[in-house]
CSV table of C-alpha atoms in Angstrom, one decimal:
chain,number,residue,atom,x,y,z
A,1,UNK,CA,0.0,0.0,0.0
A,2,UNK,CA,2.9,2.3,0.8
A,3,UNK,CA,4.3,1.8,-2.7
A,4,UNK,CA,0.9,2.7,-4.2
A,5,UNK,CA,0.8,6.1,-2.4
A,6,UNK,CA,4.4,6.8,-3.3
A,7,UNK,CA,3.6,6.2,-7.0
A,8,UNK,CA,0.6,8.5,-6.7
A,9,UNK,CA,2.6,11.2,-5.0
A,10,UNK,CA,4.7,11.6,-8.1
A,11,UNK,CA,1.7,13.2,-9.8
A,12,UNK,CA,2.4,16.4,-7.9
A,13,UNK,CA,5.6,16.8,-9.9
A,14,UNK,CA,3.2,18.0,-12.6
A,15,UNK,CA,2.6,21.7,-11.9
A,16,UNK,CA,-0.8,21.6,-13.7
A,17,UNK,CA,-2.0,18.8,-11.5
A,18,UNK,CA,-0.8,20.5,-8.3
A,19,UNK,CA,-2.6,23.8,-9.2
A,20,UNK,CA,-5.7,21.8,-10.1
A,21,UNK,CA,-5.7,20.3,-6.6
A,22,UNK,CA,-5.2,23.6,-4.9
A,23,UNK,CA,-8.0,25.1,-7.0
A,24,UNK,CA,-10.3,22.2,-5.9
A,25,UNK,CA,-9.4,22.7,-2.2
A,26,UNK,CA,-10.1,26.4,-2.4
A,27,UNK,CA,-13.5,25.8,-4.1
A,28,UNK,CA,-14.4,23.2,-1.4
A,29,UNK,CA,-13.5,25.6,1.4
A,30,UNK,CA,-15.7,28.4,-0.1
A,31,UNK,CA,-18.6,26.0,-0.6
A,32,UNK,CA,-18.3,24.5,2.9
A,33,UNK,CA,-18.1,27.9,4.7
A,34,UNK,CA,-21.1,29.2,2.7
A,35,UNK,CA,-23.2,26.1,3.4
A,36,UNK,CA,-22.5,25.6,7.1
A,37,UNK,CA,-22.6,29.2,8.2
A,38,UNK,CA,-25.6,30.3,6.1
A,39,UNK,CA,-27.9,27.3,6.2
A,40,UNK,CA,-28.1,27.4,10.0
A,41,UNK,CA,-28.6,31.1,10.1
A,42,UNK,CA,-31.4,30.9,7.5
A,43,UNK,CA,-33.2,28.2,9.5
A,44,UNK,CA,-33.2,30.6,12.5
A,45,UNK,CA,-35.0,33.1,10.4
A,46,UNK,CA,-37.5,30.7,8.9
A,47,UNK,CA,-37.5,27.1,10.0
A,48,UNK,CA,-38.3,25.5,6.7
A,49,UNK,CA,-36.6,23.4,4.0
A,50,UNK,CA,-37.7,26.1,1.5
A,51,UNK,CA,-35.0,28.6,2.6
A,52,UNK,CA,-32.3,26.0,2.2
A,53,UNK,CA,-33.5,25.2,-1.4
A,54,UNK,CA,-33.5,28.9,-2.2
A,55,UNK,CA,-30.0,29.2,-0.7
A,56,UNK,CA,-28.7,26.3,-2.8
A,57,UNK,CA,-29.9,28.1,-6.0
A,58,UNK,CA,-28.0,31.3,-5.1
A,59,UNK,CA,-25.5,30.0,-2.5
A,60,UNK,CA,-22.5,32.2,-3.4
A,61,UNK,CA,-24.5,35.5,-3.4
A,62,UNK,CA,-26.4,34.7,-0.2
A,63,UNK,CA,-23.2,33.4,1.4
A,64,UNK,CA,-21.1,36.5,0.5
A,65,UNK,CA,-23.8,38.9,1.7
A,66,UNK,CA,-24.8,37.3,5.0
A,67,UNK,CA,-21.9,35.3,6.3
A,68,UNK,CA,-19.2,36.9,8.6
A,69,UNK,CA,-16.7,34.7,6.7
A,70,UNK,CA,-17.1,36.6,3.4
A,71,UNK,CA,-13.4,37.5,3.4
A,72,UNK,CA,-12.4,33.8,3.6
A,73,UNK,CA,-14.8,33.1,0.7
A,74,UNK,CA,-13.4,35.9,-1.3
A,75,UNK,CA,-9.8,34.8,-0.7
A,76,UNK,CA,-10.7,31.2,-1.6
A,77,UNK,CA,-12.4,32.3,-4.8
A,78,UNK,CA,-9.5,34.5,-5.8
A,79,UNK,CA,-7.0,31.7,-5.1
A,80,UNK,CA,-9.0,29.2,-7.1
A,81,UNK,CA,-9.2,31.7,-10.0
A,82,UNK,CA,-5.5,32.3,-10.0
A,83,UNK,CA,-4.7,28.6,-9.9
A,84,UNK,CA,-7.0,28.1,-12.9
A,85,UNK,CA,-4.6,30.2,-15.0
A,86,UNK,CA,-1.7,28.0,-14.0
A,87,UNK,CA,-3.3,24.8,-15.3
A,88,UNK,CA,-1.6,24.5,-18.6
A,89,UNK,CA,-2.2,21.2,-20.4
A,90,UNK,CA,0.9,19.4,-21.7
A,91,UNK,CA,-1.0,17.8,-24.6
A,92,UNK,CA,-1.9,19.7,-27.8
A,93,UNK,CA,-5.5,19.1,-28.8
A,94,UNK,CA,-6.7,20.3,-32.2
A,95,UNK,CA,-9.6,22.6,-31.7
A,96,UNK,CA,-12.4,22.6,-34.3
A,97,UNK,CA,-15.2,25.2,-34.4
A,98,UNK,CA,-18.5,23.4,-35.0
A,99,UNK,CA,-22.1,24.2,-34.3
A,100,UNK,CA,-24.0,23.4,-31.1
A,101,UNK,CA,-26.1,20.8,-32.8
A,102,UNK,CA,-23.1,19.2,-34.3
A,103,UNK,CA,-21.6,18.8,-30.9
A,104,UNK,CA,-24.7,17.0,-29.7
A,105,UNK,CA,-24.6,14.7,-32.8
A,106,UNK,CA,-21.0,13.8,-32.0
A,107,UNK,CA,-21.8,13.0,-28.4
A,108,UNK,CA,-24.8,10.8,-29.3
A,109,UNK,CA,-23.0,9.0,-32.0
A,110,UNK,CA,-20.1,8.2,-29.7
A,111,UNK,CA,-22.3,6.9,-26.9
A,112,UNK,CA,-24.3,4.8,-29.4
A,113,UNK,CA,-21.1,3.1,-30.4
A,114,UNK,CA,-20.0,2.7,-26.7
A,115,UNK,CA,-23.2,1.8,-24.8
A,116,UNK,CA,-21.3,0.7,-21.7
A,117,UNK,CA,-20.4,4.3,-21.2
A,118,UNK,CA,-24.1,5.2,-21.1
A,119,UNK,CA,-24.3,3.5,-17.7
A,120,UNK,CA,-21.1,5.1,-16.5
A,121,UNK,CA,-22.3,8.6,-17.3
A,122,UNK,CA,-25.8,7.8,-16.0
A,123,UNK,CA,-24.2,6.6,-12.7
A,124,UNK,CA,-22.2,9.9,-12.6
A,125,UNK,CA,-25.4,11.9,-13.0
A,126,UNK,CA,-27.1,10.0,-10.2
A,127,UNK,CA,-24.2,10.4,-7.8
A,128,UNK,CA,-23.9,14.1,-8.7
A,129,UNK,CA,-27.6,14.6,-8.0
A,130,UNK,CA,-27.3,12.7,-4.6
A,131,UNK,CA,-24.3,14.8,-3.7
A,132,UNK,CA,-26.2,18.0,-4.4
A,133,UNK,CA,-29.6,17.1,-3.0
A,134,UNK,CA,-28.6,15.5,0.4
A,135,UNK,CA,-27.2,18.8,1.9
A,136,UNK,CA,-30.6,20.4,1.5
A,137,UNK,CA,-32.1,18.1,4.1
A,138,UNK,CA,-29.1,17.8,6.5
A,139,UNK,CA,-29.4,21.2,8.2
A,140,UNK,CA,-33.2,21.0,8.9
A,141,UNK,CA,-32.7,17.3,9.8
A,142,UNK,CA,-30.0,18.3,12.3
A,143,UNK,CA,-32.0,21.2,13.8
A,144,UNK,CA,-35.5,19.7,14.0
A,145,UNK,CA,-35.0,16.0,14.2
A,146,UNK,CA,-31.7,15.6,16.0
A,147,UNK,CA,-32.2,18.8,18.0
A,148,UNK,CA,-28.5,19.6,17.4
A,149,UNK,CA,-26.8,22.8,18.2
A,150,UNK,CA,-24.9,24.8,15.5
A,151,UNK,CA,-21.6,23.3,16.7
A,152,UNK,CA,-23.0,19.8,16.5
A,153,UNK,CA,-24.3,20.5,13.0
A,154,UNK,CA,-20.9,21.7,12.0
A,155,UNK,CA,-19.3,18.6,13.4
A,156,UNK,CA,-21.7,16.4,11.5
A,157,UNK,CA,-20.7,18.2,8.3
A,158,UNK,CA,-17.0,17.8,9.1
A,159,UNK,CA,-17.4,14.1,9.5
A,160,UNK,CA,-18.8,13.9,5.9
A,161,UNK,CA,-15.8,16.0,4.6
A,162,UNK,CA,-13.3,13.8,6.4
A,163,UNK,CA,-15.1,10.7,5.0
A,164,UNK,CA,-14.9,12.1,1.5
A,165,UNK,CA,-11.2,12.7,1.8
A,166,UNK,CA,-10.6,9.2,3.2
A,167,UNK,CA,-12.7,7.8,0.4
A,168,UNK,CA,-10.7,9.6,-2.3
A,169,UNK,CA,-7.6,7.9,-0.9
A,170,UNK,CA,-9.1,4.5,-0.1
A,171,UNK,CA,-11.3,3.7,-3.1
A,172,UNK,CA,-8.7,4.1,-5.9
A,173,UNK,CA,-6.6,1.6,-3.9
A,174,UNK,CA,-9.6,-0.8,-3.7
A,175,UNK,CA,-10.1,-0.5,-7.4
A,176,UNK,CA,-6.6,-1.7,-8.1
A,177,UNK,CA,-6.9,-4.5,-5.6
A,178,UNK,CA,-10.4,-5.7,-6.5
A,179,UNK,CA,-12.0,-4.3,-9.6
A,180,UNK,CA,-13.7,-1.0,-10.7
A,181,UNK,CA,-17.1,-2.6,-11.1
A,182,UNK,CA,-17.1,-4.4,-7.7
A,183,UNK,CA,-15.8,-1.3,-5.9
A,184,UNK,CA,-18.5,1.0,-7.5
A,185,UNK,CA,-21.3,-1.4,-6.8
A,186,UNK,CA,-20.2,-1.9,-3.2
A,187,UNK,CA,-19.7,1.9,-2.7
A,188,UNK,CA,-23.1,2.8,-4.1
A,189,UNK,CA,-24.8,0.1,-2.0
A,190,UNK,CA,-23.1,1.3,1.2
A,191,UNK,CA,-23.9,4.9,0.4
A,192,UNK,CA,-27.6,4.2,-0.1
A,193,UNK,CA,-27.7,2.1,3.1
A,194,UNK,CA,-26.1,4.9,5.1
A,195,UNK,CA,-28.5,7.5,3.9
A,196,UNK,CA,-31.4,5.2,4.7
A,197,UNK,CA,-30.1,4.7,8.2
A,198,UNK,CA,-29.5,8.5,8.5
A,199,UNK,CA,-33.2,9.1,7.7
A,200,UNK,CA,-34.3,6.6,10.5
A,201,UNK,CA,-31.9,7.9,13.1
A,202,UNK,CA,-32.5,10.4,15.9
A,203,UNK,CA,-29.0,10.3,17.5
A,204,UNK,CA,-26.4,12.9,16.9
A,205,UNK,CA,-23.6,10.4,17.5
A,206,UNK,CA,-24.9,7.8,15.1
A,207,UNK,CA,-25.7,10.5,12.5
A,208,UNK,CA,-22.1,11.5,12.6
A,209,UNK,CA,-21.0,7.9,12.1
A,210,UNK,CA,-23.5,7.3,9.2
A,211,UNK,CA,-22.6,10.6,7.5
A,212,UNK,CA,-18.9,9.7,7.9
A,213,UNK,CA,-19.3,6.4,6.1
A,214,UNK,CA,-21.6,7.9,3.5
A,215,UNK,CA,-18.8,10.5,2.8
A,216,UNK,CA,-16.3,7.7,2.3
A,217,UNK,CA,-18.3,5.8,-0.2
A,218,UNK,CA,-20.0,8.6,-2.0
A,219,UNK,CA,-16.6,9.7,-3.2
A,220,UNK,CA,-17.0,6.9,-5.7
A,221,UNK,CA,-18.5,9.7,-7.7
A,222,UNK,CA,-15.0,10.9,-8.4
A,223,UNK,CA,-14.0,7.4,-9.6
A,224,UNK,CA,-17.0,7.2,-11.9
A,225,UNK,CA,-15.9,10.5,-13.5
A,226,UNK,CA,-12.4,9.3,-13.9
A,227,UNK,CA,-13.4,6.0,-15.5
A,228,UNK,CA,-15.8,7.7,-17.9
A,229,UNK,CA,-13.2,10.3,-18.9
A,230,UNK,CA,-10.5,7.6,-19.3
A,231,UNK,CA,-12.6,5.8,-21.9
A,232,UNK,CA,-13.7,8.9,-23.8
A,233,UNK,CA,-11.6,10.6,-26.5
A,234,UNK,CA,-10.0,13.8,-25.3
A,235,UNK,CA,-11.9,15.8,-28.0
A,236,UNK,CA,-15.2,14.6,-26.5
A,237,UNK,CA,-14.4,14.6,-22.8
A,238,UNK,CA,-15.4,18.2,-22.1
A,239,UNK,CA,-18.5,18.0,-24.3
A,240,UNK,CA,-19.9,14.9,-22.6
A,241,UNK,CA,-18.9,16.1,-19.1
A,242,UNK,CA,-20.6,19.4,-19.7
A,243,UNK,CA,-23.8,17.7,-20.8
A,244,UNK,CA,-23.7,15.4,-17.7
A,245,UNK,CA,-23.3,18.3,-15.3
A,246,UNK,CA,-25.9,20.4,-17.1
A,247,UNK,CA,-28.4,17.5,-17.0
A,248,UNK,CA,-27.6,16.9,-13.3
A,249,UNK,CA,-28.4,20.5,-12.6
A,250,UNK,CA,-31.7,20.3,-14.3
A,251,UNK,CA,-32.6,17.1,-12.4
A,252,UNK,CA,-31.6,18.7,-9.1
A,253,UNK,CA,-33.7,21.8,-9.8
A,254,UNK,CA,-36.6,19.6,-10.8
A,255,UNK,CA,-36.4,17.7,-7.5
A,256,UNK,CA,-36.2,21.0,-5.5
A,257,UNK,CA,-39.4,22.2,-7.2
A,258,UNK,CA,-41.1,18.9,-6.4
A,259,UNK,CA,-40.2,19.3,-2.7
A,260,UNK,CA,-41.4,23.0,-2.8
A,261,UNK,CA,-44.8,21.7,-4.1
A,262,UNK,CA,-44.9,18.9,-1.5
A,263,UNK,CA,-44.1,21.3,1.3
A,264,UNK,CA,-47.1,23.4,0.4
A,265,UNK,CA,-49.5,20.5,-0.1
A,266,UNK,CA,-48.4,18.4,2.8
A,267,UNK,CA,-46.5,19.6,5.9
A,268,UNK,CA,-43.0,18.0,6.0
A,269,UNK,CA,-41.9,16.8,9.5
A,270,UNK,CA,-38.3,17.8,8.8
A,271,UNK,CA,-39.5,21.5,9.0
A,272,UNK,CA,-40.1,21.2,12.7
A,273,UNK,CA,-43.1,22.2,14.8
A,274,UNK,CA,-42.4,26.0,14.5
A,275,UNK,CA,-42.4,26.1,10.7
A,276,UNK,CA,-45.0,28.3,8.9
A,277,UNK,CA,-47.5,26.2,7.1
A,278,UNK,CA,-49.2,27.4,4.0
């Protein structure tokens, strides 16, 4: 295992890779600060899942205006932007200017010839949606179901982040020792089980444990992206990835709208007893 990590550490000799890692870390810090500091504050103003959904639509603007950590957010954003200019690819890719419809035709034609990748990108969309939807419910769940304090809510979120970091180290090693397919199936099964247990749980301690394990195995999302990109020509990687993220965003917004409607039609327990009912 030590030799595995030594081999992977050599990747940092590539400056583009190192700057990409720094950019990702800065982005994660900005998002984390915005979510943890603002979601709890918004719930104190209106104890309803609706405010968290609205915040997720405009998280950066809300976060920058309301949070006392706006300077950290600004610095993190600037560092991420500066690092993006340092990411210079070593490979030369021939750029061709074609129409938007032609891009779609290329993507569909490629996926029709490689149907296995359909499932890979579909799994990526599903994991991305789960990664974006779950945080909407965590803060009202912690406040109204677990009766947690703001500190305890922050610790629950930290366990997920720690799990995600551990998963990004552990799962690639598992793939090399077992197989990508078995690792992904196992990871997605455990993630689903942890979220199910989280929904049935009313203990802060066990919520932290379940969320930690969920964070470890939901990091399989990164592996799915890597496998999909590895088996896609470099000229199509950005096109297909952009479509996947765009479609994921549409699905997430659609699910948010569904819960908006449900919340108005039928009172959600996760809103707590003090929530305004319509």
